[in-house]
Short mmCIF file of C-alpha atoms and ligand atoms in Angstrom, two decimals:
data_model
loop_
_atom_site.label_atom_id
_atom_site.label_comp_id
_atom_site.label_asym_id
_atom_site.label_seq_id
_atom_site.Cartn_x
_atom_site.Cartn_y
_atom_site.Cartn_z
CA MET A 1 35.07 -2.95 36.59
CA ASP A 2 34.19 0.56 37.74
CA CYS A 3 31.07 2.67 37.19
CA HIS A 4 32.42 4.30 34.05
CA GLU A 5 33.35 0.97 32.47
CA LEU A 6 30.04 -0.54 33.40
CA GLU A 7 28.03 2.24 31.80
CA ALA A 8 30.24 2.10 28.72
CA ASN A 9 29.52 -1.62 28.43
CA LEU A 10 25.89 -1.59 29.47
CA THR A 11 24.48 -2.31 26.00
CA GLU A 12 26.94 -5.16 25.43
CA PHE A 13 25.99 -6.48 28.86
CA LEU A 14 22.29 -6.39 27.98
CA GLU A 15 22.98 -7.92 24.57
CA GLY A 16 24.92 -10.74 26.23
CA GLU A 17 28.01 -9.82 24.26
CA LEU A 18 30.56 -9.47 27.05
CA SER A 19 33.23 -12.11 27.47
CA PRO A 20 32.67 -14.43 30.45
CA GLN A 21 35.34 -12.54 32.43
CA GLU A 22 33.86 -9.14 31.62
CA GLU A 23 30.39 -10.35 32.43
CA LYS A 24 31.57 -11.67 35.78
CA ALA A 25 33.24 -8.35 36.55
CA ALA A 26 30.07 -6.49 35.59
CA VAL A 27 27.87 -8.67 37.77
CA GLU A 28 30.26 -8.24 40.68
CA HIS A 29 30.28 -4.47 40.26
CA LEU A 30 26.47 -4.35 40.03
CA ALA A 31 26.18 -6.33 43.27
CA THR A 32 28.14 -3.70 45.15
CA CYS A 33 27.14 -0.45 43.39
CA GLN A 34 23.73 1.06 44.01
CA HIS A 35 24.22 3.67 41.30
CA CYS A 36 24.92 1.18 38.52
CA GLU A 37 22.22 -1.15 39.73
CA THR A 38 19.75 1.73 39.38
CA VAL A 39 21.06 2.63 35.91
CA LEU A 40 20.63 -0.98 34.83
CA ALA A 41 17.12 -1.25 36.29
CA GLU A 42 16.03 2.03 34.68
CA THR A 43 17.49 1.04 31.33
CA LYS A 44 15.66 -2.27 31.45
CA ALA A 45 12.45 -0.39 32.32
CA VAL A 46 12.96 1.92 29.32
CA VAL A 47 13.48 -1.06 27.01
CA ALA A 48 10.43 -2.87 28.39
CA THR A 49 8.23 0.23 28.16
CA ALA A 50 9.36 0.97 24.62
CA ALA A 51 8.65 -2.65 23.62
CA GLU A 52 5.21 -2.62 25.18
CA HIS A 53 3.98 0.89 24.43
CA GLY A 54 6.21 2.33 21.74
CA GLN A 55 4.36 1.01 18.72
CA GLU A 56 2.41 3.32 16.42
CA GLU A 57 -0.19 1.08 14.86
CA LEU A 58 -2.27 1.17 11.74
CA ASP A 59 -5.97 1.04 12.42
CA PRO A 60 -7.58 -2.15 11.05
CA GLN A 61 -9.50 -0.41 8.25
CA THR A 62 -6.45 1.46 7.00
CA ARG A 63 -4.46 -1.75 7.17
CA GLN A 64 -7.00 -3.55 5.03
CA ARG A 65 -7.19 -0.68 2.55
CA LEU A 66 -3.41 -0.54 2.17
CA PHE A 67 -3.13 -4.29 1.70
CA GLN A 68 -5.85 -4.25 -0.94
CA SER A 69 -4.11 -1.46 -2.82
CA VAL A 70 -0.85 -3.44 -2.77
CA LEU A 71 -2.66 -6.42 -4.32
CA ASP A 72 -4.48 -4.23 -6.85
CA SER A 73 -1.30 -2.50 -7.98
CA SER A 74 0.40 -5.85 -8.55
CA ASN A 75 -2.46 -7.22 -10.61
CA GLN A 76 -2.32 -4.43 -13.13
CA MET B 1 -7.09 -21.26 -18.76
CA PHE B 2 -7.76 -24.77 -17.50
CA CYS B 3 -9.52 -26.91 -20.07
CA PRO B 4 -10.68 -30.30 -18.80
CA LYS B 5 -11.87 -31.40 -22.23
CA ALA B 6 -8.49 -30.87 -23.83
CA GLN B 7 -6.79 -32.75 -21.02
CA ALA B 8 -9.31 -35.61 -21.19
CA THR B 9 -8.89 -36.08 -24.92
CA HIS B 10 -5.13 -35.74 -24.89
CA PRO B 11 -4.11 -39.45 -24.96
CA ASN B 12 -5.98 -40.10 -28.23
CA GLY B 13 -6.19 -36.71 -29.88
CA ALA B 14 -3.67 -34.82 -31.99
CA LYS B 15 -4.31 -31.24 -30.96
CA PRO B 16 -4.34 -31.67 -27.18
CA VAL B 17 -0.62 -32.34 -27.37
CA ARG B 18 -0.29 -28.61 -27.71
CA MET B 19 -3.00 -27.93 -25.15
CA LEU B 20 -1.61 -29.99 -22.32
CA PRO B 21 1.71 -28.21 -21.84
CA MET B 22 -0.28 -24.97 -21.86
CA THR B 23 -2.45 -26.30 -19.08
CA GLU B 24 0.53 -27.48 -17.11
CA ARG B 25 2.28 -24.20 -17.52
CA ASN B 26 -0.79 -22.31 -16.37
CA THR B 27 -1.05 -24.57 -13.36
CA VAL B 28 2.56 -23.80 -12.51
CA ASP B 29 1.92 -20.08 -13.01
CA LEU B 30 -1.12 -20.29 -10.79
CA ALA B 31 0.81 -22.11 -8.09
CA ALA B 32 3.61 -19.54 -8.28
CA ALA B 33 1.11 -16.68 -8.10
CA ASN B 34 -0.54 -18.30 -5.11
CA SER B 35 2.77 -18.76 -3.41
CA ARG B 36 3.65 -15.11 -4.00
CA LEU B 37 0.24 -14.08 -2.69
CA ASN B 38 0.78 -16.15 0.44
CA GLN B 39 4.22 -14.62 0.91
CA ILE B 40 3.11 -11.03 0.53
CA THR B 41 0.12 -11.68 2.79
CA SER B 42 2.24 -13.00 5.62
CA LEU B 43 4.93 -10.34 5.12
CA PHE B 44 2.25 -7.66 5.31
CA GLU B 45 0.63 -9.26 8.36
CA ASP B 46 3.94 -9.48 10.18
CA ASN B 47 5.54 -6.19 9.19
CA ALA B 48 3.03 -3.55 8.13
CA ASP B 49 2.85 -2.04 11.61
CA ALA B 50 6.64 -2.01 11.92
CA ALA B 51 6.99 -0.28 8.56
CA PHE B 52 4.34 2.24 9.59
CA ASN B 53 6.05 2.78 12.93
CA VAL B 54 9.42 3.51 11.35
CA ALA B 55 7.92 5.73 8.65
CA TYR B 56 5.75 7.68 11.08
CA ARG B 57 8.77 8.43 13.26
CA ILE B 58 10.38 10.09 10.25
CA VAL B 59 7.56 11.80 8.35
CA TRP B 60 5.37 12.68 11.35
CA ASN B 61 2.00 12.35 9.80
CA ARG B 62 -0.15 9.30 9.35
CA ALA B 63 -1.13 9.93 5.72
CA ASP B 64 2.49 10.05 4.54
CA ALA B 65 3.42 7.09 6.71
CA GLU B 66 0.53 5.13 5.20
CA ASP B 67 1.79 6.02 1.72
CA VAL B 68 5.20 4.68 2.71
CA VAL B 69 3.65 1.40 3.86
CA GLN B 70 1.74 1.06 0.61
CA SER B 71 4.64 1.82 -1.70
CA THR B 72 7.00 -0.32 0.39
CA PHE B 73 4.84 -3.41 0.05
CA ILE B 74 4.21 -2.75 -3.64
CA GLN B 75 8.00 -2.80 -4.11
CA VAL B 76 8.32 -5.86 -1.92
CA TYR B 77 5.66 -7.67 -3.96
CA LEU B 78 7.41 -6.79 -7.22
CA LYS B 79 10.80 -7.89 -5.92
CA LEU B 80 9.74 -11.01 -4.01
CA ASP B 81 11.74 -13.21 -6.34
CA GLN B 82 14.92 -11.35 -5.41
CA LEU B 83 14.49 -12.30 -1.78
CA GLN B 84 16.75 -15.34 -1.44
CA ASP B 85 17.09 -15.43 2.32
CA LYS B 86 13.66 -15.37 3.95
CA SER B 87 15.16 -14.56 7.34
CA LYS B 88 16.25 -11.20 5.95
CA ALA B 89 12.75 -10.24 4.75
CA ARG B 90 12.01 -8.05 7.74
CA SER B 91 15.15 -5.93 7.64
CA TRP B 92 14.95 -5.80 3.83
CA LEU B 93 11.47 -4.35 3.78
CA LEU B 94 12.06 -2.05 6.74
CA GLN B 95 15.06 -0.66 4.90
CA ILE B 96 12.81 0.09 1.90
CA ALA B 97 10.32 1.83 4.21
CA TYR B 98 13.08 3.75 5.99
CA ARG B 99 14.53 5.04 2.69
CA GLN B 100 11.16 5.98 1.29
CA ALA B 101 10.32 7.92 4.43
CA LEU B 102 13.64 9.76 4.19
CA ASN B 103 12.84 10.60 0.56
CA ILE B 104 9.53 12.13 1.58
CA LEU B 105 11.35 14.17 4.19
CA ARG B 106 13.84 15.44 1.61
CA ARG B 107 11.13 16.42 -0.83
CA ARG B 108 9.28 18.31 1.86
CA LYS B 109 11.29 21.41 2.56
CA ASP B 110 8.87 23.94 3.96
CA GLU B 111 7.24 21.83 6.60
CA PRO B 112 8.64 21.22 10.04
CA THR B 113 10.52 17.94 10.23
CA ASP B 114 11.56 18.04 13.83
CA PRO B 115 8.90 16.97 16.32
CA ALA B 116 9.95 19.84 18.56
CA ASP B 117 8.65 22.17 15.83
CA LEU B 118 5.36 20.39 15.51
CA PRO B 119 2.25 21.10 17.52
CA ASP B 120 1.75 18.50 20.22
CA ARG B 121 1.09 15.27 18.34
CA PHE B 122 -1.58 14.09 20.73
CA THR B 123 -3.72 17.18 20.36
CA SER B 124 -3.18 17.59 16.64
CA ASP B 125 -3.21 13.98 15.48
CA ASP B 126 -5.60 12.42 17.90
CA ALA B 127 -8.53 14.67 18.69
CA THR B 128 -10.10 12.08 20.97
CA ALA B 129 -7.16 12.05 23.38
CA GLU B 130 -7.86 13.71 26.71
CA PRO B 131 -5.16 15.97 28.14
CA THR B 132 -5.11 13.71 31.20
CA LEU B 133 -3.87 10.91 28.99
CA GLN B 134 -0.54 12.73 28.86
CA LYS B 135 0.17 10.92 32.10
CA ASP B 136 -0.44 7.60 30.48
CA LEU B 137 2.60 5.42 30.14
CA ARG B 138 2.10 4.99 26.42
CA LEU B 139 2.05 8.69 25.72
CA THR B 140 4.97 9.21 28.04
CA ILE B 141 7.23 6.83 26.15
CA GLN B 142 5.90 7.93 22.75
CA THR B 143 6.61 11.55 23.51
CA ALA B 144 10.05 10.73 24.86
CA ILE B 145 10.84 8.80 21.68
CA ASP B 146 9.60 11.76 19.61
CA HIS B 147 12.06 14.02 21.38
CA LEU B 148 15.09 11.97 20.35
CA PRO B 149 17.18 13.12 17.39
CA GLN B 150 16.18 11.18 14.29
CA ASN B 151 19.25 8.95 14.04
CA LEU B 152 18.85 7.79 17.66
CA ARG B 153 15.08 7.60 17.40
CA ILE B 154 14.96 5.18 14.48
CA ALA B 155 17.70 3.00 15.98
CA VAL B 156 15.84 2.58 19.26
CA VAL B 157 12.49 2.08 17.51
CA LEU B 158 14.01 -0.74 15.48
CA ARG B 159 15.84 -2.36 18.40
CA ASP B 160 13.52 -1.87 21.36
CA VAL B 161 10.07 -1.21 19.91
CA GLU B 162 10.30 -3.60 16.97
CA GLY B 163 12.72 -5.98 18.64
CA LEU B 164 15.15 -6.35 15.74
CA PRO B 165 18.52 -7.88 16.59
CA MET B 166 21.31 -5.30 16.58
CA ARG B 167 22.77 -6.66 13.32
CA GLU B 168 19.43 -6.10 11.58
CA VAL B 169 19.18 -2.58 13.00
CA ALA B 170 22.58 -1.95 11.45
CA SER B 171 21.45 -3.47 8.16
CA VAL B 172 18.26 -1.36 7.93
CA LEU B 173 20.20 1.83 8.68
CA ASP B 174 23.09 0.73 6.48
CA ILE B 175 25.65 1.40 9.20
CA GLY B 176 28.11 -0.80 11.09
CA GLN B 177 26.98 -2.85 14.03
CA SER B 178 29.02 -0.87 16.55
CA ALA B 179 27.55 2.38 15.22
CA ALA B 180 24.07 0.91 15.60
CA LYS B 181 24.89 -0.14 19.14
CA MET B 182 26.15 3.34 19.90
CA ARG B 183 22.93 4.92 18.66
CA VAL B 184 20.78 2.53 20.67
CA THR B 185 22.90 3.17 23.77
CA ARG B 186 22.61 6.94 23.46
CA ALA B 187 18.88 6.72 22.75
CA ARG B 188 18.30 4.60 25.85
CA GLU B 189 20.33 7.02 27.96
CA GLN B 190 18.25 9.97 26.78
CA LEU B 191 15.00 8.08 27.32
CA ARG B 192 16.13 7.05 30.79
CA THR B 193 16.90 10.66 31.66
CA GLU B 194 13.63 11.94 30.25
CA LEU B 195 11.57 9.22 31.89
CA ALA B 196 13.36 9.31 35.25
CA GLY B 197 10.81 8.80 37.97
CA LEU B 198 7.97 8.20 35.50
CA ILE B 199 8.42 4.51 34.77
ZN1 ZN C 1 28.88 1.60 39.59
#
């Protein structure tokens, strides 16, 4: 597997969707390629940061108000 | 309404024969209503923020996104009986929220719909935010997500922020799984470029 193939298959790699042979080839390429190793590490950092900090949240009062209005509307 | 007297007199009386099935039916109704209440409560607990998150990333203001959450869960409550597969509840209701948010966007023609056209969200939406907070990791990733084109933005919000499996991302967006994967891939690439050296 070369750099181009690895980047093209990065999402499948992260999703665990590559065949065992492809996965082995990817791991071998990553072990020898600084560039792809960096791409992988940065992508993982993006995913982790998005998971941890990407959420827009309702404030508790708004949440409660919305839930109450859902219940009220259904009781009419 | 529950009537203990009718139930108590049933074995010997004539009229309670009619009363008892009523009571039973009401008990069943009550149990069903309670079960629906429990369901909508836990669905709201588990998914209200996700619905808000998706809607906000489309309509770009909290009031409209809150309206989407409200009308989404009203629909969900009304259609609870149609939900056969409980494991699909999350993608089902997020799809309702996604479509409602898109409808709001379509109805709103004169207002900017691209975040690039909006004033900086953290000075307009959140007056308490200090400019120095721009350096904060949260704002960094939020802003980077804002800058994505809408189709990539919602895909990555569903997959990486909300943690939906790729097949559910595809189901919410009503696209094929490989198309969903493509959007997530391109979104991550853009985020990686924008956030290079910051995370
Ligand atoms: Zn490489």
